[in-house]
Short mmCIF file of C-alpha atoms in Angstrom, two decimals:
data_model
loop_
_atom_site.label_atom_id
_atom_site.label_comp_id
_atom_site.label_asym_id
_atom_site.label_seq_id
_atom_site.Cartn_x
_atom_site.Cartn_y
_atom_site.Cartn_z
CA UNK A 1 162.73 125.91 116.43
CA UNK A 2 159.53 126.57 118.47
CA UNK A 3 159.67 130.54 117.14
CA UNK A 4 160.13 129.44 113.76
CA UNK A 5 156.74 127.24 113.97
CA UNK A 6 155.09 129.82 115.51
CA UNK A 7 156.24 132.43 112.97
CA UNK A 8 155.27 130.25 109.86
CA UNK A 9 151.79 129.70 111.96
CA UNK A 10 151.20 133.74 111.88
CA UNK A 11 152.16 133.28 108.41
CA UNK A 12 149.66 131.55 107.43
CA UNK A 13 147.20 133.41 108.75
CA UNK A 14 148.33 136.29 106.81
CA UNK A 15 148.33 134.07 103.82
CA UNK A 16 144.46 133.52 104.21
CA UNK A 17 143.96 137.14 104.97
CA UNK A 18 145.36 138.06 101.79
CA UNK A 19 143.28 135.82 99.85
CA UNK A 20 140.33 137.40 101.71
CA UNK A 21 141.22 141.42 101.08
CA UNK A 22 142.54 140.10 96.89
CA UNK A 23 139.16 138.35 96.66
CA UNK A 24 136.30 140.91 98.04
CA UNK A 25 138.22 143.46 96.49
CA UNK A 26 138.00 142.01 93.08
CA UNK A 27 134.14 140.76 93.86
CA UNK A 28 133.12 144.17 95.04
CA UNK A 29 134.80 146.08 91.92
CA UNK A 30 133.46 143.63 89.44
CA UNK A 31 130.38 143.88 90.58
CA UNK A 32 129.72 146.99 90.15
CA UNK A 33 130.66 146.93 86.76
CA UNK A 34 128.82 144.39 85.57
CA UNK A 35 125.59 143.46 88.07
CA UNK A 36 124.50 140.82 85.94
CA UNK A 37 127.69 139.04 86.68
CA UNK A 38 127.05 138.21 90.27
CA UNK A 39 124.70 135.93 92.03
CA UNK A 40 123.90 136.30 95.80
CA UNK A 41 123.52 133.36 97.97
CA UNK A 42 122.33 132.18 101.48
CA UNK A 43 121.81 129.26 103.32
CA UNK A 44 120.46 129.36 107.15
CA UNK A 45 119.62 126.79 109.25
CA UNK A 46 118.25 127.86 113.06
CA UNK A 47 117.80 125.36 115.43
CA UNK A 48 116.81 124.40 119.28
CA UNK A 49 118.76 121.42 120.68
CA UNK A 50 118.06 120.26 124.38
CA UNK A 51 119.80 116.54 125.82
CA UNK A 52 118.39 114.96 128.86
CA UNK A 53 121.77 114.96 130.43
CA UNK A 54 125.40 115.12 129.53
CA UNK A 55 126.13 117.94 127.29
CA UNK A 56 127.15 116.96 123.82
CA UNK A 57 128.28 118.81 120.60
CA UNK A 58 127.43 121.75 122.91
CA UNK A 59 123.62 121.27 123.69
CA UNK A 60 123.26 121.33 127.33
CA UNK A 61 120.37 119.76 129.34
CA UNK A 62 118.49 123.33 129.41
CA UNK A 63 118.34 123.49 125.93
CA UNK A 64 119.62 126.16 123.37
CA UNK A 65 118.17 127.95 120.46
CA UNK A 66 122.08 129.09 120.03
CA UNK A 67 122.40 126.47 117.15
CA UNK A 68 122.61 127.45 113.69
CA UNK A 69 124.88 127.23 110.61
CA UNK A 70 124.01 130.42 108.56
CA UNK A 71 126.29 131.44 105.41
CA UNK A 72 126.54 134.04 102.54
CA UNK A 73 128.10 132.87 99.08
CA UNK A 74 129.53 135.20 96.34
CA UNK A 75 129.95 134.01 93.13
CA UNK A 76 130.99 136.59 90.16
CA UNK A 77 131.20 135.03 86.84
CA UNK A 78 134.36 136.96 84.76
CA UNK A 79 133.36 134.95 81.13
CA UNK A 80 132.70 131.71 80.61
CA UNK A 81 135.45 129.98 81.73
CA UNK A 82 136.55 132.01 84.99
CA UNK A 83 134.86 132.47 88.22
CA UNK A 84 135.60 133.50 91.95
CA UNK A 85 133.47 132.21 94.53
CA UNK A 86 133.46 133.30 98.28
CA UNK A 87 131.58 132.01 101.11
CA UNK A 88 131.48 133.73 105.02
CA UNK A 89 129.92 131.67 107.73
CA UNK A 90 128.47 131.82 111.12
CA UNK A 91 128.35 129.23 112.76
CA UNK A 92 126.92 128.64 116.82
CA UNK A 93 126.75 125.19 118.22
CA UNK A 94 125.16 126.35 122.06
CA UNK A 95 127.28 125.72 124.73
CA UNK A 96 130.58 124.18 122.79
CA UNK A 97 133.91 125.16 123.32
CA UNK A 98 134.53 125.45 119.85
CA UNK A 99 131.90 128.26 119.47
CA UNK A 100 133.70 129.90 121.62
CA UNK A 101 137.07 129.48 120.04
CA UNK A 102 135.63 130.79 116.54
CA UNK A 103 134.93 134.24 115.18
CA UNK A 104 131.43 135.36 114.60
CA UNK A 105 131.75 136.21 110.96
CA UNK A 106 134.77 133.64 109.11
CA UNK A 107 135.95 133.18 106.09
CA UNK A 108 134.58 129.76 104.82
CA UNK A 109 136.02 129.43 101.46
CA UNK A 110 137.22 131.46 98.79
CA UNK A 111 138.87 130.26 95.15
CA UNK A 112 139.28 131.07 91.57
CA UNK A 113 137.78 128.51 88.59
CA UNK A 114 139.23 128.00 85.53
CA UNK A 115 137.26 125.90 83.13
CA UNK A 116 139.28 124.61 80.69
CA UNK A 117 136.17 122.94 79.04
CA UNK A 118 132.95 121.57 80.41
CA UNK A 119 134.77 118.51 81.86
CA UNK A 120 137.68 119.61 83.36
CA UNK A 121 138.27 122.73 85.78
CA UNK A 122 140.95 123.86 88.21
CA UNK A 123 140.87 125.82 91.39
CA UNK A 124 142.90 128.00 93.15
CA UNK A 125 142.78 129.45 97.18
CA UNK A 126 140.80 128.04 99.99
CA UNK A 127 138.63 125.15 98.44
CA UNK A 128 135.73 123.30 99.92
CA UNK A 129 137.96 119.85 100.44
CA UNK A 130 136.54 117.37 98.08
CA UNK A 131 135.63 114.30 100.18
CA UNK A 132 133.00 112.20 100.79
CA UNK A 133 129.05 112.54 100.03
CA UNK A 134 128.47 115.37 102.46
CA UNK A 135 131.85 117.97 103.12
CA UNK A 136 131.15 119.71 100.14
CA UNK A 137 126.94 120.67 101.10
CA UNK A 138 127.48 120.76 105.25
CA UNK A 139 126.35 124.07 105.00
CA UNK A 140 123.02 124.09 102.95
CA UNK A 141 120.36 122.29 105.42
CA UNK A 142 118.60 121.89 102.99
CA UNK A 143 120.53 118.83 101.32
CA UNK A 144 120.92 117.48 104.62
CA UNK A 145 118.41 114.67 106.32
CA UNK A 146 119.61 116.28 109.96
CA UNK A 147 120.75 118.85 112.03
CA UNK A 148 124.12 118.28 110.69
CA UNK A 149 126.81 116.09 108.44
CA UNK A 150 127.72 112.21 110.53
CA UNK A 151 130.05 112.27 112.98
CA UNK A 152 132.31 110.12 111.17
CA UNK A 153 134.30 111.71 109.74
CA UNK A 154 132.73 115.00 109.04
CA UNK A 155 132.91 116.06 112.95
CA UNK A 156 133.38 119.64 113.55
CA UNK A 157 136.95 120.50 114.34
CA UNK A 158 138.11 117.07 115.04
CA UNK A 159 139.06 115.10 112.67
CA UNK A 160 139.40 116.77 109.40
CA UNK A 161 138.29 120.75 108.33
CA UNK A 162 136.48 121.87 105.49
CA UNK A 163 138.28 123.19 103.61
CA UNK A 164 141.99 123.64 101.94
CA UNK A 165 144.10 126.00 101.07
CA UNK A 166 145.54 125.04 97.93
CA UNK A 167 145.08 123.80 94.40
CA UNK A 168 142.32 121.08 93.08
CA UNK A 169 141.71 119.70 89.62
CA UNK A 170 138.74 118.06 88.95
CA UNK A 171 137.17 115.81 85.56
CA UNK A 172 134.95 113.75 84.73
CA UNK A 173 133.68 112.06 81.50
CA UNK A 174 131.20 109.58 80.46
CA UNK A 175 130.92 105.76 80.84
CA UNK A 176 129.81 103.15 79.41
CA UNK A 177 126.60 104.08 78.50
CA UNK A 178 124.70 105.95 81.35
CA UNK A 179 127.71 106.14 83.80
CA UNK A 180 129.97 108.82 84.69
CA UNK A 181 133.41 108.80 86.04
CA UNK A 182 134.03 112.07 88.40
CA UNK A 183 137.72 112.53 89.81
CA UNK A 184 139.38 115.02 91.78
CA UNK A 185 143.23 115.77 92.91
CA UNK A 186 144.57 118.09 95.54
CA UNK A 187 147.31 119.97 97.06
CA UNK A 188 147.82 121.99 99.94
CA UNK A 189 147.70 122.31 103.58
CA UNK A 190 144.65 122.88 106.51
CA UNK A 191 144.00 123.91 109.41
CA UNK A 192 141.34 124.06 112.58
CA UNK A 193 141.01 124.00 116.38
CA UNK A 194 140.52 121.47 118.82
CA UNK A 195 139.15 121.23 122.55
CA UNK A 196 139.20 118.18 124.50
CA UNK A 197 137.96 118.49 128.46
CA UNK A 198 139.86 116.41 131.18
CA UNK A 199 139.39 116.77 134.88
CA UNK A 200 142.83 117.23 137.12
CA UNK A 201 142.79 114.11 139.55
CA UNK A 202 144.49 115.93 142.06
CA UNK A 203 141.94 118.84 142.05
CA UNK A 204 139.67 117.37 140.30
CA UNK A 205 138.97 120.74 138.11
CA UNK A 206 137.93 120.77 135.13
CA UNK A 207 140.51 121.76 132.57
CA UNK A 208 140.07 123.16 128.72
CA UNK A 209 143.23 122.05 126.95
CA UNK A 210 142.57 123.78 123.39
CA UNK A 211 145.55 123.20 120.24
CA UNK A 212 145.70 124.67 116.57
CA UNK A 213 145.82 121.76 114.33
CA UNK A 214 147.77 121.93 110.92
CA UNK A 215 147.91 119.49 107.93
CA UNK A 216 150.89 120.86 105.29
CA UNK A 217 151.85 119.10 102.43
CA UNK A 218 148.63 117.20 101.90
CA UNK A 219 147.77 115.63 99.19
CA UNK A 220 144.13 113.49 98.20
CA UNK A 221 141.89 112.48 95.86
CA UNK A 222 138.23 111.33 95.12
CA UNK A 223 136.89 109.30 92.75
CA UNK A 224 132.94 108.63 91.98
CA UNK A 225 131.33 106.10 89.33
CA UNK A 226 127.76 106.06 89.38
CA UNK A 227 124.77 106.43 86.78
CA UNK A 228 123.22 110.26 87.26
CA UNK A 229 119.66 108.91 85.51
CA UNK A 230 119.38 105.93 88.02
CA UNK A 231 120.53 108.47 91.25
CA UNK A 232 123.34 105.98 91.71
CA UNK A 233 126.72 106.03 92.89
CA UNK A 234 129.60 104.75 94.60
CA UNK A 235 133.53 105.66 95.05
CA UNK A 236 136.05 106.54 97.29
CA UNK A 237 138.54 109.40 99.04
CA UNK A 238 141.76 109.20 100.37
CA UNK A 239 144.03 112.12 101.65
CA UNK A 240 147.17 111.79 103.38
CA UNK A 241 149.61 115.19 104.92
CA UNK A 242 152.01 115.82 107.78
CA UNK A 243 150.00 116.23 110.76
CA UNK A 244 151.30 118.61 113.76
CA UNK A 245 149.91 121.28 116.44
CA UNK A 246 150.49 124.08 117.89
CA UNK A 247 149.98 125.60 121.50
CA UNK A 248 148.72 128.85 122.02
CA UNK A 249 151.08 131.23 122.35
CA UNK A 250 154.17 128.62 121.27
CA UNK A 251 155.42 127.09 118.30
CA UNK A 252 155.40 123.02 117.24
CA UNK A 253 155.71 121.22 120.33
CA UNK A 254 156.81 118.63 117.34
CA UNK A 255 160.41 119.46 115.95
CA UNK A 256 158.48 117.22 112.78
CA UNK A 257 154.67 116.51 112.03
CA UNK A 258 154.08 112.76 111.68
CA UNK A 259 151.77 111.32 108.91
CA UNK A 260 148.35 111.27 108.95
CA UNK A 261 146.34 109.30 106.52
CA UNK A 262 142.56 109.32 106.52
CA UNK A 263 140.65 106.86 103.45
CA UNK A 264 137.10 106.89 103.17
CA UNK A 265 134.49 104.28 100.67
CA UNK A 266 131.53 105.72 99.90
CA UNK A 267 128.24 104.77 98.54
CA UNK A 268 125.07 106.82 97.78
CA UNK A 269 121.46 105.50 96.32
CA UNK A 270 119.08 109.02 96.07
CA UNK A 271 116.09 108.67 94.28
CA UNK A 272 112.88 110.87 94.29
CA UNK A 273 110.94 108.54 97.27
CA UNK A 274 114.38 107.10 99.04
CA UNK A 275 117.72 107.08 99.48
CA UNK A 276 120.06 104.62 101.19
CA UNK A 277 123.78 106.25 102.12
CA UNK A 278 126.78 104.85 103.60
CA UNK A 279 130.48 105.53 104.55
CA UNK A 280 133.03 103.62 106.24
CA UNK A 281 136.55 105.79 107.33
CA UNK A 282 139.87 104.76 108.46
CA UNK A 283 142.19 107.29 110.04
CA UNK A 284 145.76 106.44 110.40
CA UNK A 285 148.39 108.41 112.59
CA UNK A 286 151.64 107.02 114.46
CA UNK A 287 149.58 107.89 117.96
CA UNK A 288 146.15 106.68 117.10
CA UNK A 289 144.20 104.20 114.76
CA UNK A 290 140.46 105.16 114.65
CA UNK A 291 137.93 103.57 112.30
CA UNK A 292 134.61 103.96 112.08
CA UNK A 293 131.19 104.18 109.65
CA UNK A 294 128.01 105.49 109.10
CA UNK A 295 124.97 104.53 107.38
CA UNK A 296 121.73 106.28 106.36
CA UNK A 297 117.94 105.65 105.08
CA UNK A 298 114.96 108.08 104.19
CA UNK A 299 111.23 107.35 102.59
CA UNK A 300 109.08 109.37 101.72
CA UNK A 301 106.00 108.95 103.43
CA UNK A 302 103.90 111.85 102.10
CA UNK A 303 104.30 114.22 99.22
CA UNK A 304 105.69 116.55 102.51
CA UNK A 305 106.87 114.32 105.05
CA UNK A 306 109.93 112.12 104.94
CA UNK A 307 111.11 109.53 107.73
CA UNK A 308 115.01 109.31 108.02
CA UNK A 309 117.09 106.64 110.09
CA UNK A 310 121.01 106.81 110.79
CA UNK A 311 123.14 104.37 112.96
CA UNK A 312 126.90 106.41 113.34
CA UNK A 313 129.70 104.72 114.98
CA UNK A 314 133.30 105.68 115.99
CA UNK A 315 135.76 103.63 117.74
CA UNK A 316 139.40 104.32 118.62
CA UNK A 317 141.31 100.95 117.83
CA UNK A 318 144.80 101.67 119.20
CA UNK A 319 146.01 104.83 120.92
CA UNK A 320 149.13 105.65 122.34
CA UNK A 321 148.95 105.42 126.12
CA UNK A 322 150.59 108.09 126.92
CA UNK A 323 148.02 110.37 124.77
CA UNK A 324 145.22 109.09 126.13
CA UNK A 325 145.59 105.83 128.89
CA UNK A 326 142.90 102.79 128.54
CA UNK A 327 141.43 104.94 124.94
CA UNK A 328 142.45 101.93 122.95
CA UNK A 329 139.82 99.33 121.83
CA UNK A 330 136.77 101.58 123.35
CA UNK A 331 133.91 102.97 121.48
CA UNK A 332 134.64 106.62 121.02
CA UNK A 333 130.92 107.43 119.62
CA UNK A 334 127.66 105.67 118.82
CA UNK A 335 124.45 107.92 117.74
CA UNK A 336 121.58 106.29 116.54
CA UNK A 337 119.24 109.03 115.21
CA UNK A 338 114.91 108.83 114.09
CA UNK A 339 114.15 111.90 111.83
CA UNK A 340 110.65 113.48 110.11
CA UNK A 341 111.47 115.66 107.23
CA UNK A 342 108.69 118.44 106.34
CA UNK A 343 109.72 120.35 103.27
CA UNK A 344 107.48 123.43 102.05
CA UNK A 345 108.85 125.29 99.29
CA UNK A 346 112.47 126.87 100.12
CA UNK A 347 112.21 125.95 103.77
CA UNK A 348 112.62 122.17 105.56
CA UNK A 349 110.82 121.70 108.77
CA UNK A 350 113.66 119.04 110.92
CA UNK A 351 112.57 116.83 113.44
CA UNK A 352 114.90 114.28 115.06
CA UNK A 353 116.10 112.72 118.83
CA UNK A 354 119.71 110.98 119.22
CA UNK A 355 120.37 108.10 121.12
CA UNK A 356 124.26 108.09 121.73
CA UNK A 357 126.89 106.84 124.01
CA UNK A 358 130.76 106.93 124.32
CA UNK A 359 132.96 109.85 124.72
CA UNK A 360 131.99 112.28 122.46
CA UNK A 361 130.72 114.09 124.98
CA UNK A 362 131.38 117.64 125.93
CA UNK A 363 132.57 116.48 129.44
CA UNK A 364 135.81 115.62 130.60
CA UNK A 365 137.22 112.63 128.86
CA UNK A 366 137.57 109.65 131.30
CA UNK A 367 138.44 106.07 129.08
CA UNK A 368 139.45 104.30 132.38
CA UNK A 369 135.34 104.51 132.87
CA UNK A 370 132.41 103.58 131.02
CA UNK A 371 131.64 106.43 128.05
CA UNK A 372 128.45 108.79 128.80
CA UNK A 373 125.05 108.13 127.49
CA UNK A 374 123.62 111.62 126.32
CA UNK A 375 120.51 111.52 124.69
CA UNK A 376 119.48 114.78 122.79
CA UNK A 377 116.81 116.00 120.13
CA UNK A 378 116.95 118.59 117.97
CA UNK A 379 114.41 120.74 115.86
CA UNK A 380 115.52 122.81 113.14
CA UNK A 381 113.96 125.08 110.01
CA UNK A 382 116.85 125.09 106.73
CA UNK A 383 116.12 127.73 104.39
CA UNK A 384 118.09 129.17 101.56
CA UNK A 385 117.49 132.72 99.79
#
């Protein structure tokens, strides 16, 4: 049984690198037969990140300028009505033991559109998942008011990736008489990495326990109702798949995933001189009941200078003891973050500091004791060419 899950893991990795090889194949040969037909793409965001203590999210107390999100995105337009589009990322977050799980150059996303008219489209391959306000821009800094996307639930490699490989339909029509309804359905399975830090309590080492995390058989949806003209909307995501992991090396240590079942509201207010944002997530799984919410504010100060506020919380309420003794009922993450915005042009000047606590630290995880205050700030410079 545990070869089998292993051999369907490689599997899938083959799967993805076939719809890498089919796609830059057919963007490379297309392009240069018709030039015209393909636009070019980047989005980079560099940053230095230093805490005053405990490392977090990989930014140690001596600081790092290894912190950036760069990407490249392909997009070749075939006619009107079908398009590929493929995106490769790099990705450093300093000192985290994700970095050092990843590849330097990875293949974000990479799908074929068919528009079957200006309101309704499916796509096909490895999709940017469509949830919440922010999955779907986490890369482009620019559309960002920090560093990066909320914790909850848009945390790197932790709760939920990207992306999807699989199929996604997406509509939407007018409303009333300003509104529009926007919907979206998928199908299809993920994947990512976790690394979680404990500390043996006989040695009292510090040990990297690191798993390959799949969601098959997912399904979701999104729905948004809002008026464009006003910069108004509200809605709401829900996605639920078998959730199971594997250990380097070995197959399922599962002979079955359970069910994991992650909804999400959402509500968004942009307008030219402020925007108010807010999300509140629920994530369901037979070991562990998490909850959590985050909410955001920005004004515009100056015709260059914004001021942006955020208040993030995360907090396990049950967890199976023998996962994780004493996790349940604590306070996994609290960040409250004070931002100035300085956009010039293509390029956004970031400022911000992070007060957090709790234990989404990168240190060893320890619920039978108070979580870890680690206080951090962050400047950054987003760009897009």
């Amino acid at each position: 049984m545990y070869d089998l899950k292993f051999r369907q893991c490689k599997a899938n990795e083959f799967t993805r690198l076939f719809y890498l090889l089919v796609f830059s194949f057919f963007i490379l040969t297309s392009s240069l037969l018709s030039q015209d037909k393909l636009d070019i793409q980047g989005h980079f965001t560099q940053s230095y990140a230093k805490s005053d203590g405990n490392q977090i999210f990989g930014i140690p107390s001596s600081g790092t300028s290894d912190y950036r999100v760069a990407v490249m995105l392909f997009q070749f337009q075939a006619d009107s009505n079908n398009s590929v589009h493929i995106q490769f990322r790099n990705r450093r977050f300093g000192n985290s033991p994700i970095t050092k799980l990843e590849k330097s150059i990875q293949l974000d996303w990479g799908y074929v559109q068919h528009r079957f008219s200006d309101n309704l489209s499916l796509q096909f391959g490895r999709l940017l998942l469509p949830i919440g306000i922010y999955n779907e821009i986490r890369d482009k800094g620019l559309e960002l008011p920090f560093f990066q996307a909320p914790f909850m639930p848009y945390s790197e490699g932790t709760f939920i990736a990207k992306s999807l490989d699989g199929i996604s339909l997406k509509t939407s029509y007018p409303f009333l008489s300003s509104w529009l309804v926007e919907a979206a359905i998928y199908t299809g399975q993920l994947s990512w990495t976790e690394s979680f830090r404990f500390r043996n309590p006989v040695t009292t080492a510090v040990i990297d326990f690191t798993r390959n995390v799949e969601m098959r058989s997912l399904i979701g949806g999104r729905l948004w109702l809002g008026d464009p003209d006003m910069g108004f909307r509200f809605g709401g995501s829900l996605l639920s798949g078998d959730f199971l992991f594997v250990l380097p090396d070995r197959g399922n240590i599962e002979e079955s995933g359970s069910r994991l079942t992650l909804g999400l509201a959402s509500f968004d207010f942009t307008r030219s001189s402020f925007f108010l944002r807010s999300e509140y997530s629920i994530l369901r799984e037979k070991n562990i009941n998490i909850s959590g919410y985050h909410a955001q504010a920005g004004i515009k100060l100056l015709n260059h200078l914004w001021l942006n506020i955020q208040q993030d919380r995360t907090r396990f309420d049950e967890v199976d003891p023998q996962l994780l003794p004493a996790a349940s009922n604590k306070l996994f993450h609290q960040d409250f973050a004070l931002g100035l915005n300085l956009p010039y042009k293509h390029y956004l000047l970031k400022l911000e500091g992070h007060l957090s606590t709790g234990y989404a630290t990168d240190e060893p995880l320890d619920f039978l004791n108070p979580g870890l205050d680690a206080n951090y700030f962050i400047i950054s410079l987003a760009t897009r060419f």
